[in-house]
Amino acid sequence: MTDTASVKAALRAQRIETPSWAFGNSGTRFKVFAQEGVPRNAYEKVDDAATVHRFTGVAPSVAVHIPWDRVDDYAELAKHASDAGIRIGAINPNVFQDDVYRLGSVCNPDPAVRRKALDHLLECVEIGTATGSTILSLWFADGTNYPGQDSIRARQDRLAEALEATYAAMPGGMRMLLEYKLFEPSFYTMDVPDWGTSYAHCLQLGERAQVLVDTGHHAPGTNIEFIVALLRRAGRLGGFHFNSRFYADDDLMVGAADPFQLFRIMHEIVQAGALDPAADVAFMLDQCHNIEPKIPAMIRSVLNVQEATAKALLVDSDALQAAQDNGDVLGANAVLMDAFNTDVRPILAELREEMGIDPDPITAYRRSGHHERLVAERQGGSQAGWGA
Amino acid sequence: MTDTASVKAALRAQRIETPSWAFGNSGTRFKVFAQEGVPRNAYEKVDDAATVHRFTGVAPSVAVHIPWDRVDDYAELAKHASDAGIRIGAINPNVFQDDVYRLGSVCNPDPAVRRKALDHLLECVEIGTATGSTILSLWFADGTNYPGQDSIRARQDRLAEALEATYAAMPGGMRMLLEYKLFEPSFYTMDVPDWGTSYAHCLQLGERAQVLVDTGHHAPGTNIEFIVALLRRAGRLGGFHFNSRFYADDDLMVGAADPFQLFRIMHEIVQAGALDPAADVAFMLDQCHNIEPKIPAMIRSVLNVQEATAKALLVDSDALQAAQDNGDVLGANAVLMDAFNTDVRPILAELREEMGIDPDPITAYRRSGHHERLVAERQGGSQAGWGA
Amino acid sequence: MTDTASVKAALRAQRIETPSWAFGNSGTRFKVFAQEGVPRNAYEKVDDAATVHRFTGVAPSVAVHIPWDRVDDYAELAKHASDAGIRIGAINPNVFQDDVYRLGSVCNPDPAVRRKALDHLLECVEIGTATGSTILSLWFADGTNYPGQDSIRARQDRLAEALEATYAAMPGGMRMLLEYKLFEPSFYTMDVPDWGTSYAHCLQLGERAQVLVDTGHHAPGTNIEFIVALLRRAGRLGGFHFNSRFYADDDLMVGAADPFQLFRIMHEIVQAGALDPAADVAFMLDQCHNIEPKIPAMIRSVLNVQEATAKALLVDSDALQAAQDNGDVLGANAVLMDAFNTDVRPILAELREEMGIDPDPITAYRRSGHHERLVAERQGGSQAGWGA
Amino acid sequence: MTDTASVKAALRAQRIETPSWAFGNSGTRFKVFAQEGVPRNAYEKVDDAATVHRFTGVAPSVAVHIPWDRVDDYAELAKHASDAGIRIGAINPNVFQDDVYRLGSVCNPDPAVRRKALDHLLECVEIGTATGSTILSLWFADGTNYPGQDSIRARQDRLAEALEATYAAMPGGMRMLLEYKLFEPSFYTMDVPDWGTSYAHCLQLGERAQVLVDTGHHAPGTNIEFIVALLRRAGRLGGFHFNSRFYADDDLMVGAADPFQLFRIMHEIVQAGALDPAADVAFMLDQCHNIEPKIPAMIRSVLNVQEATAKALLVDSDALQAAQDNGDVLGANAVLMDAFNTDVRPILAELREEMGIDPDPITAYRRSGHHERLVAERQGGSQAGWGA
C-alpha cells in the first residue's frame, strides 16, 4: 500500500539536474538549426537552468561542460548560480573537440595527446573544487573506426592509466562517474562501450568511481532497468543521463519515446531505495533540443521524469511482492501496470501548489512571456552551441 | 564454370562513381576534423575524383551535391571533368541545410518552404541537363522527431506532390533515384524510411523512377541483398550508395565492416545481369572519411567493390544452381564460399596491368607524391565540407 | 474535441479477434510448458474464445489454424461457434510443420512439395467458404538459412505463382491477407521479410489482397505506425496480428512491452478512419502464453487493445492538427501525450456496465470459477499445442 | 612477419570441441525436422564427434549435456570416447526442461525448485569428475517474460547463492564457465543477459570462474571481439560457444554469417596469446543443424574456425603495431585485411597431409560412405534431440 503523503514527500525531495549544453544550439551532422533567444555564455545557460527550476521546483542544479562553459572565475559562476537559486552540478570534461583528438584522447596512441587530455581532466577536478561540485562526469569519445586501426588492449591500458591519475587527484568528497556508450562518434570500437567495461574500471579505481547510465547509449533491445538494478545492487550506480531514443543516441526528451521504459527504470530506483538524495544517485538530463524550443522542452523533460517517478512510487510493493512470491505472473504484472496506468498529473498539480509553484509549469512558462523577453534581450554575441 | 577472360572483361567494364563530397571534410555531430590538402571548391573535388579514376581505372564519374558544388557555369564544370578524364554523374539536391528546413523540405507543413524545396529540385533537373547527367538522386532528411509532431499521411501527400512535379520536369533521358533511410537526422519518423516506401512512390511516378539503395540506411538485421534481388526483379533497382557500417549510418569505407555482405550483394547483381553498364544500375560510393585521408580511402573503397565483384563473378553458377535444385544446402553454400574464399588480388593485378595502370593502386598513390603536392598547393581558401 | 458518447460508441463497435492456437500449449524451442485446463480440440478452443468474448464483449470471432483445428465438419464447427456467441474468423493455413517443408513450402525447389502446399492453401479457401470466413490469412515460414542455399529470385517467382493460384480460387467475398516476418524460423532469408515484399505481391494479385501487420515481425527500430499509415493510405492495410515484444517475435501479450507504441498504432488507425468495422481492417491477436494462464492472458490482451484504442479516441484531433499546421512541435506532441496519460479505465468500466458485462473482466473471470471447472473437466485426451 | 612453420604449428595444436547435442535433431519452435542416421544415445553422439575429429584432426573432445547424455556409467562413456580417439569435454547441466522450471531454475521464487536445480548442478560436478572433465559450463534459461513478474534483485541474490554452492563443490582442477545470453527463452529479462553480469558473478566466486562467450548471444551491433579482448585482459575469458547468426541466436554454422567477424575474434585471441592450449581458453562449438546434415555441417564448422585462425595467424603483427603506433588508420586496417583476404585453404591442405588426414575433409567424408552406413545402421530406437 502506498499513501499520498509519502508519495508527495518523495516527489518533493526529488532532484533532477539539467545540462547547460542543452540550452545552447545543437543538431545533427547534417545541420544545426539556430534558435532565437539562445544563451551566449555560461552565465546565461545557468540563468536558463534556474528558469527551469523556478517553474518545476525540482531542478536545483546545472551540469557544466568544459570548455563550453569555461569562465575566468568559477567561484563567480557558482555564486551566479546560487544567486539564481540553483547550484553547479556535475563537471563534464570535453576531450573530443580539439583537432589533436582525431584518434582519441586518453587512449590515443600518441603519449603527448594523452598527456594533454589528462591535463584537462585534472583541470576539471580543480574546477569541480572551485565550484563546489561533487561529481566529475567522464565520457570519452575515444575509439576506432576500422578493424586493426589500434590495439583494443593497449587502449584499455592507456584508459586505465588516465583514470587512475584522475581518481588520485580527486578530493575525498568527489565522485567519478564513468559513462559508457555503444557507438558514435567512433564506429568500430568505443573504448567504454558498455556498463561492464565501465564497471570493471570502477572496481579497479575505488569506491568513489561509479557507473553513469545514459539511457540512449545502448544496443537495441538492451534492458536498461536490469542494468540499473544490477549496478545498484553492486553499489556502483552513480547516476543517469536521461534522454530518449527510438534508434540510436537520438537525445530526444526523456520519456518521449518510451514512457513505460522510463517508468520501469524509476521502479527499480524506488525499489532499491535509490530515489532518496542520500543514496547519491544523480538524476541528470542530457538531451538535444534540435528542433523544439529549449527551455520548455527541458521543463517538459523534468515533468516526464517526475511523472514516471510518481507512478513508480504508486506501485503497491506489498501486493507486487506477494504476487511475485506466488509465481503469479499476470497478477504481478497487473500490479505494475495499475501504477503505470494511473494518471498522476492531478497529484503532481497538488504537490506543486503545496510547493508554491504553478500546477501547470508548461502553460505557466508560456504565459510568463519569458521566452519573448529572452529573444528580445539576447541579441548580438554568438550563440552557445556544442562548439562553445 | 567461369573463365578468367570473361571475368576480366566484366571487371574492365565495371563503373563505380565517387562522390564529390567525400573529398571534403566530414565528421560527426561531435567534431569535424579538418585534413590537409582538402579541396576548396567543386573543381578541386572533380580533380580528386579524377585522381581516383587514374589510379583505379574504373571510377570514371563523380556525383555532385548542390549547393555544395554550386558553380556559375555547369557546362564549364562538365568540361573540367571531361578534361580530367571523367564526367559528372548523379546530381544530388540538398534540401536539408537551410534554416527554413527545420521541420522538413518537401514535406514541411508550411507551403512556402515546400515551394522553395521544389524549386531547388527543379533547379537540379536543369543542372543535370547542363552537365549531361542522367541521374537525379533524391534523398530527403524530412521526418519528425516526436510522436504527434506532424501527420504521417499528410507528409506523404506532400512528398508525392513534389515528386510528381519533379518527375514531370525531367527530360526523357533522366532517371530519378529515390533513396530511403531508416533514421537520422530525424529520430521518430523519416518520410522515406525503407525501400517499400520508395518503391511505392516510384510505382506512382513512372518507369524512370527507381529505388536507390544506400547500404548504411537499414535497420539492424536487414538482408540487403534480398532487397537488391527483389528490386531488380521488379525493374526498380536504380543504383547504390555504397558504404559500410557496424551500427547506424556510419558511412565507413565500403567493405570495411562486412566484406561478405558486399560480396553477397554483388552476387545478386551478377546473377541478375545487373553488372552490365547497359543494365543502368548505378554503383555509387557515399562515404565519410572522418579520420582517414580521403583520396586513398576512396581508392581503397573502389578496390573493395572491385574485389567483391571479382569474387561474385567467380561463383560457379551452374554448380550453384545444381546444388540449389537438389536441395543440397551445404553444397550450395560451399559453392558460394569457394568464390568468397578465393584471393582475387592476383587476377585484379593482372587486369590493371592489361589496362595500363599500376597493379597496386594504393602503393602507387602513396609513392606518387600526389598527396604531398596537394597539401602544398591547397593552402588558403576555405576547405570544402558538408556545409560548402 | 472528443465527446464521451462517441468515444464509447466507437469502443462498443470495436472487434478484436482471438486466435484458437493461443489457447493451446506453446513455448520456445527449449521447452513447451504444459498447463492445466488447456483445450484438447478445436471445439474446446472455440469455447475458450467464446469465454473471452463473454467477459470482454468485444472479441466475437476466433481465428483458426489448419491443420491444428482440423475437424470433419467445418459447418458444424461454425455452428458450435455461433451457439457459443461467436463466429469463425480468419482461416490460417499451416505449411510449415510437415517433414517435406524442410526447405520451404510454396517456395520449395521441389515442385511436388510446392504442389502439396498449394493444395493445402486451396483446401483452406474451401474451409473458409464452409465456415463463413471472409479472410484467408497467409504466413509462410519459407526462407533459407545459408547464403547460396537457394535463389532469392526463383523463390519469389514460385511464391508469386502460388499466390496467384490461390487468389484465383477465392470467392468474391474473401480477402487474402499476406503476412511478413523478418526472420524465424528461417535465419538468412525469409521469402516475405517485410511489408514492401508483401505489398508488391498484393499489388500484382488484385484489390482483395492486402498486407497483414504482425507487430512482432519487424527489425529493431522499425516504426510500425508509419507502416500502418502508409498501407492504409494505399488501401492495402488488411489487418493486424497483435502481440508485443522486447527482442524478436516474442509473442508476449499485446501492450505488455510498449503500451505507448500500441497507442501510436491505434492513433494512426483512428486518424485514418480504420477503426470502423466497415473499414475492413482485421484486429487479430496472435500470441503465445508460454508461462501465464491462457484465458486470463487473452482477456488482458483484449483489454490492452481496448485501452489503447480508448486513448487514441481521446486525442483532440483539432488541437493536434492546429499544432501540426503551426509547426508547434511541443504543442502537437503534448496533445498526443495528454490522451496517452489519461486513465481510461473508468470510461471502459462504464461502457462495460452499459453493455451488461462486468466492469472488471479480469477479476470477474477469476471469481467465476471457470478456470477451476476447466481444469476439472479437461482431463485425459491430449492437450492442444502447435503441433495439433 | 609470420613464417609458415610457426603458423602450421599453431594450427596443429589448435583444439576445437564439438557438442554432443548438435548431432541430434534440433529445430525451431515451429518444427523439428528429423534427419536420417541421427544418433540415438550418448554413445552414438560420441561416435559422431569422433568421426568429426577423424576427418579434421583438431576436434579431440566432445561436450555433453545432462540429462540429454545421461548414462548409467560415466566412466564407461569416458572410456568409449577414449577408445574412439577423443575425450569428454565440458559438462553442460540442463535446468530448463523440467516442468517445474517454468519460472526459472536457480532463480525461481520457489526454494524447492531452486534446491532441485542446485542438486542437478552438483550432480554435474560429480559427472565431470567421473568423466575427467575440467569444465562445468553453465547456462541458465532463467528470466522473466513480463515487467514486474519477479524481482530482478532477488533473482540475482538467488543466482549468486547457487553459483557459490556449486563453485564450492568443484574440485580444484575444474573451472566454471558462466555463459550469458541477451534473450530467449525469456523475453523480458534474462538473469545473465550480458558479459558484465557474468563477469561480476565470476569476480565474486573466485579465479576458477570465468566468462563463456557464445557468439550468438548478443544485442545487434555488439562488438564481440572487444569483449574477448577485455575478458582476456582481465584473465576471465573462459571460452567460446561458436556459432553464427544473422538475427538472434540463430545457431547457424560458425563463420557462415560473418566470416570477417570470426576472423577478428580469432585475431584478438592470437594477439592475446590465447590460442595456445596452455592458455585454457576453450574453443567449443554450439550449433543447430536444423536443415543440413549434421556431421558434414560440423566438419565444415571446424574448418571455418580453422580457416579464420589461419588468417589471424598470418597477420603481420609487427607491421600492424607499427601502423597503429603511427596513427596510420588505412595502413593498419590494410595489414589486417591482407591477412583476411589471403586464401588459406592451400596451407591447411598441406597441414592436413602432414597430419596424415585427407586435405579436403568435406569431400573425404562424402566419399567415405559413412553417412550411408549410419542411415542403414541407425534404424529403430528414438532419435536424439533436445529433449533426450
Coordinates of C-alpha atoms in Angstrom, one line a residue, chain D residues 16 18 23 46-60 84-86 294-304 306 348-349 351-353 355-374:
Chain D
I16 CA 38.0 -27.3 -31.2
T18 CA 32.1 -30.3 -30.7
F23 CA 24.5 -34.4 -33.7
V46 CA 30.3 -39.5 -29.1
D47 CA 30.9 -41.7 -32.1
D48 CA 29.8 -38.8 -34.4
A49 CA 32.1 -36.4 -32.6
A50 CA 34.9 -38.9 -33.1
T51 CA 34.1 -39.0 -36.7
V52 CA 34.4 -35.2 -37.0
H53 CA 37.8 -35.5 -35.2
R54 CA 38.9 -38.3 -37.6
F55 CA 38.3 -36.1 -40.6
T56 CA 39.6 -32.8 -39.2
G57 CA 42.3 -33.7 -36.7
V58 CA 41.6 -30.8 -34.4
A59 CA 38.4 -31.7 -32.6
P60 CA 39.5 -34.2 -30.0
A84 CA 37.2 -43.6 -30.3
G85 CA 40.1 -41.3 -30.1
I86 CA 38.5 -38.4 -28.3
K294 CA 24.9 -32.8 -39.1
I295 CA 28.3 -34.4 -39.3
P296 CA 29.3 -32.7 -42.5
A297 CA 28.0 -29.4 -41.1
M298 CA 30.1 -29.9 -38.0
I299 CA 33.2 -30.7 -40.2
R300 CA 32.5 -27.6 -42.1
S301 CA 32.2 -25.6 -38.9
V302 CA 35.5 -26.9 -37.6
L303 CA 37.2 -25.9 -40.9
N304 CA 35.7 -22.5 -40.7
Q306 CA 40.5 -23.3 -38.6
L348 CA 45.6 -26.0 -44.5
A349 CA 45.6 -28.7 -47.1
L351 CA 49.0 -29.2 -42.9
R352 CA 46.4 -32.0 -43.1
E353 CA 48.6 -34.0 -45.3
M355 CA 49.0 -34.8 -40.1
G356 CA 48.1 -37.8 -42.2
I357 CA 44.5 -36.9 -42.9
D358 CA 42.8 -36.0 -46.1
P359 CA 43.5 -32.5 -47.3
D360 CA 39.8 -32.0 -48.2
P361 CA 37.8 -33.3 -45.2
I362 CA 34.4 -32.4 -46.7
T363 CA 34.9 -34.4 -49.9
A364 CA 36.6 -37.1 -48.0
Y365 CA 33.7 -37.5 -45.7
R366 CA 31.2 -37.6 -48.6
R367 CA 33.3 -40.2 -50.4
S368 CA 33.7 -42.3 -47.3
G369 CA 30.2 -43.7 -47.4
H370 CA 30.0 -43.1 -43.6
H371 CA 26.7 -41.3 -43.9
E372 CA 25.1 -44.1 -45.8
R373 CA 26.3 -46.6 -43.3
L374 CA 24.8 -44.5 -40.4

